[in-house]
């Protein structure tokens, strides 16, 4: 069901050995499965933390538990650890956790929302921002509202044209235009202040 590489197992074993408890194991669960916001979460757990419905994999020197409700979303998933100059990177690839990508037969709204949630909002989140679909008119023009760090941001026009619109039109060719309906004058915590052109985050 899930393949945990030898390098990943050694990495988990190192982490567990640093915790000073013989009863600890690793548990993996999926949050928001079947949606564009789906994600994998790893945590240490003790026997008392287990609900009883987990799938358990016996690894080299420790137990790896998969949350029972998450198991079906992790079919063909892989976990690997890639060492690098600064330590290493744990990579979890779970192709099924977001569910099926909407096909061309899906509605325009469904496909636009999927691209916003799976590609665009994760990028904007690094600046504390997000974008929400308001409507798509009969001509195929998409109307969006920016929030968070994008609300009132001095760079929002660049974000809209070079990031959001470019990605949406590549993924959903039927789109004819992408427009911003946000009242940016009311933004309270923009990532870049328009007057100064500097980051508002210290």
Short mmCIF file of C-alpha atoms in Angstrom, two decimals:
data_model
loop_
_atom_site.label_atom_id
_atom_site.label_comp_id
_atom_site.label_asym_id
_atom_site.label_seq_id
_atom_site.Cartn_x
_atom_site.Cartn_y
_atom_site.Cartn_z
CA UNK A 1 0.00 0.00 0.00
CA UNK A 2 2.73 2.48 0.99
CA UNK A 3 6.45 2.19 0.31
CA UNK A 4 8.82 3.59 2.96
CA UNK A 5 12.38 3.67 1.66
CA UNK A 6 15.29 2.42 3.75
CA UNK A 7 16.63 5.99 3.94
CA UNK A 8 13.29 7.22 5.27
CA UNK A 9 13.16 4.43 7.84
CA UNK A 10 16.65 5.32 9.07
CA UNK A 11 15.58 8.98 9.30
CA UNK A 12 12.50 8.10 11.38
CA UNK A 13 14.58 5.85 13.61
CA UNK A 14 17.04 8.71 14.27
CA UNK A 15 14.18 11.06 15.16
CA UNK A 16 12.63 8.52 17.51
CA UNK A 17 15.96 7.82 19.24
CA UNK A 18 16.29 11.55 20.02
CA UNK A 19 12.97 11.62 21.90
CA UNK A 20 14.11 9.55 24.88
CA UNK A 21 11.12 7.18 24.96
CA UNK A 22 11.01 3.51 23.98
CA UNK A 23 7.24 3.50 23.41
CA UNK A 24 7.09 6.09 20.65
CA UNK A 25 6.13 5.29 17.08
CA UNK A 26 5.27 7.31 13.97
CA UNK A 27 1.73 7.96 12.73
CA UNK A 28 0.68 9.30 9.33
CA UNK A 29 -2.70 10.77 8.54
CA UNK A 30 -4.30 12.70 5.69
CA UNK A 31 -6.09 15.98 6.37
CA UNK A 32 -8.92 17.13 4.07
CA UNK A 33 -8.67 13.98 1.90
CA UNK A 34 -10.24 14.05 -1.54
CA UNK A 35 -9.96 17.82 -1.82
CA UNK A 36 -7.42 20.16 -3.38
CA UNK A 37 -6.32 21.13 0.16
CA UNK A 38 -5.40 17.54 1.14
CA UNK A 39 -2.12 17.11 2.98
CA UNK A 40 -0.12 14.46 4.85
CA UNK A 41 0.72 14.93 8.53
CA UNK A 42 3.31 12.93 10.49
CA UNK A 43 3.48 12.82 14.28
CA UNK A 44 5.04 10.92 17.14
CA UNK A 45 2.55 8.78 19.04
CA UNK A 46 2.43 6.56 22.10
CA UNK A 47 0.36 3.35 22.40
CA UNK A 48 -2.33 5.28 24.30
CA UNK A 49 -2.71 7.67 21.34
CA UNK A 50 -3.77 4.92 18.94
CA UNK A 51 -7.48 4.57 18.21
CA UNK A 52 -7.28 0.90 17.22
CA UNK A 53 -8.21 1.26 13.56
CA UNK A 54 -4.70 2.04 12.31
CA UNK A 55 -2.78 0.04 9.74
CA UNK A 56 0.62 -0.83 11.20
CA UNK A 57 3.84 -1.40 9.28
CA UNK A 58 6.77 -3.00 11.07
CA UNK A 59 9.87 -1.06 10.07
CA UNK A 60 13.51 -1.52 11.08
CA UNK A 61 13.40 -0.80 14.82
CA UNK A 62 10.04 0.98 15.08
CA UNK A 63 6.35 0.85 14.15
CA UNK A 64 4.76 3.07 11.52
CA UNK A 65 1.00 3.58 11.83
CA UNK A 66 -1.38 4.81 9.17
CA UNK A 67 -4.63 6.36 10.35
CA UNK A 68 -7.46 4.00 9.43
CA UNK A 69 -9.58 6.65 7.71
CA UNK A 70 -6.54 7.81 5.72
CA UNK A 71 -5.42 4.39 4.45
CA UNK A 72 -7.46 4.34 1.23
CA UNK A 73 -6.07 7.75 0.20
CA UNK A 74 -2.48 6.53 0.59
CA UNK A 75 -2.60 3.70 -1.93
CA UNK A 76 0.66 3.68 -3.95
CA UNK A 77 2.14 6.39 -1.72
CA UNK A 78 5.92 6.58 -1.22
CA UNK A 79 8.06 8.10 1.52
CA UNK A 80 11.73 8.83 0.91
CA UNK A 81 14.47 10.85 2.59
CA UNK A 82 16.98 12.69 0.41
CA UNK A 83 20.16 13.83 2.20
CA UNK A 84 21.56 17.23 1.21
CA UNK A 85 24.17 19.75 2.37
CA UNK A 86 21.90 21.17 5.09
CA UNK A 87 20.64 17.84 6.42
CA UNK A 88 17.97 16.34 4.22
CA UNK A 89 14.44 16.47 2.87
CA UNK A 90 11.62 14.05 3.65
CA UNK A 91 9.41 13.54 0.60
CA UNK A 92 5.94 12.05 0.76
CA UNK A 93 4.30 11.38 -2.59
CA UNK A 94 0.66 10.38 -2.35
CA UNK A 95 -0.96 10.65 -5.79
CA UNK A 96 -4.48 9.84 -4.58
CA UNK A 97 -4.96 12.15 -1.58
CA UNK A 98 -6.50 15.04 -3.52
CA UNK A 99 -8.91 12.72 -5.29
CA UNK A 100 -9.27 12.79 -9.03
CA UNK A 101 -8.27 15.96 -10.88
CA UNK A 102 -11.41 17.35 -12.57
CA UNK A 103 -11.40 16.29 -16.23
CA UNK A 104 -12.50 18.31 -19.24
CA UNK A 105 -16.05 17.03 -18.72
CA UNK A 106 -16.18 18.75 -15.29
CA UNK A 107 -17.82 22.15 -14.99
CA UNK A 108 -15.80 25.33 -15.46
CA UNK A 109 -16.34 26.45 -11.85
CA UNK A 110 -15.13 23.09 -10.49
CA UNK A 111 -11.96 23.17 -12.60
CA UNK A 112 -11.14 26.79 -11.74
CA UNK A 113 -11.65 26.16 -8.02
CA UNK A 114 -9.39 23.11 -8.20
CA UNK A 115 -6.54 25.11 -9.77
CA UNK A 116 -6.98 27.89 -7.20
CA UNK A 117 -6.85 25.49 -4.25
CA UNK A 118 -4.22 23.05 -5.52
CA UNK A 119 -1.73 25.41 -7.21
CA UNK A 120 -2.36 29.11 -6.67
CA UNK A 121 -3.36 29.40 -3.00
CA UNK A 122 -0.43 27.25 -1.75
CA UNK A 123 1.91 29.75 -3.46
CA UNK A 124 0.08 32.80 -2.09
CA UNK A 125 0.12 31.27 1.39
CA UNK A 126 3.87 31.99 1.64
CA UNK A 127 2.91 35.70 1.74
CA UNK A 128 -0.09 35.09 3.98
CA UNK A 129 -2.44 35.58 1.03
CA UNK A 130 -5.27 33.73 -0.65
CA UNK A 131 -7.69 34.17 -3.53
CA UNK A 132 -11.35 33.16 -3.78
CA UNK A 133 -13.54 32.63 -6.83
CA UNK A 134 -16.55 34.97 -6.87
CA UNK A 135 -18.07 34.14 -10.24
CA UNK A 136 -17.45 33.21 -13.86
CA UNK A 137 -19.61 35.14 -16.31
CA UNK A 138 -21.13 33.88 -19.56
CA UNK A 139 -18.15 35.08 -21.60
CA UNK A 140 -15.70 33.02 -19.51
CA UNK A 141 -14.30 35.94 -17.48
CA UNK A 142 -13.26 34.93 -13.97
CA UNK A 143 -13.90 37.33 -11.07
CA UNK A 144 -11.65 36.86 -8.03
CA UNK A 145 -11.29 38.31 -4.55
CA UNK A 146 -7.92 38.52 -2.84
CA UNK A 147 -7.56 38.19 0.93
CA UNK A 148 -4.92 38.06 3.66
CA UNK A 149 -1.53 39.47 2.67
CA UNK A 150 -2.76 40.02 -0.91
CA UNK A 151 -5.54 42.38 0.25
CA UNK A 152 -4.17 45.86 -0.43
CA UNK A 153 -0.75 44.55 -1.50
CA UNK A 154 1.22 46.91 -3.75
CA UNK A 155 2.29 43.97 -5.94
CA UNK A 156 -1.17 42.46 -6.43
CA UNK A 157 -1.38 43.52 -10.09
CA UNK A 158 1.81 41.60 -10.83
CA UNK A 159 0.53 38.60 -8.85
CA UNK A 160 -2.75 38.69 -10.78
CA UNK A 161 -1.27 38.99 -14.29
CA UNK A 162 1.96 36.99 -14.04
CA UNK A 163 0.87 34.40 -11.52
CA UNK A 164 -2.85 33.83 -11.10
CA UNK A 165 -4.11 34.66 -14.60
CA UNK A 166 -1.22 32.92 -16.36
CA UNK A 167 -1.73 29.69 -14.38
CA UNK A 168 -5.53 29.70 -14.70
CA UNK A 169 -5.49 30.26 -18.47
CA UNK A 170 -2.88 27.53 -18.96
CA UNK A 171 -4.89 25.00 -16.94
CA UNK A 172 -8.38 26.04 -18.06
CA UNK A 173 -8.17 27.28 -21.69
CA UNK A 174 -11.85 28.32 -21.83
CA UNK A 175 -11.13 31.28 -19.54
CA UNK A 176 -11.22 34.56 -21.47
CA UNK A 177 -10.13 36.97 -18.73
CA UNK A 178 -9.24 37.11 -15.03
CA UNK A 179 -10.33 40.16 -13.03
CA UNK A 180 -9.78 41.35 -9.47
CA UNK A 181 -12.92 42.53 -7.62
CA UNK A 182 -11.13 43.26 -4.33
CA UNK A 183 -11.41 46.65 -2.62
CA UNK A 184 -7.67 46.93 -1.95
CA UNK A 185 -8.01 50.29 -0.18
CA UNK A 186 -9.50 48.46 2.81
CA UNK A 187 -6.61 45.98 3.19
CA UNK A 188 -5.24 45.99 6.74
CA UNK A 189 -2.14 43.77 6.53
CA UNK A 190 -0.77 43.84 2.98
CA UNK A 191 2.43 41.91 2.33
CA UNK A 192 3.84 44.90 0.40
CA UNK A 193 2.68 48.42 1.26
CA UNK A 194 1.73 50.26 -1.91
CA UNK A 195 3.24 53.60 -0.85
CA UNK A 196 6.55 52.18 0.27
CA UNK A 197 6.87 49.15 -1.98
CA UNK A 198 8.37 47.29 0.95
CA UNK A 199 7.38 44.18 2.79
CA UNK A 200 5.05 44.84 5.69
CA UNK A 201 6.40 41.75 7.42
CA UNK A 202 9.52 42.31 9.50
#
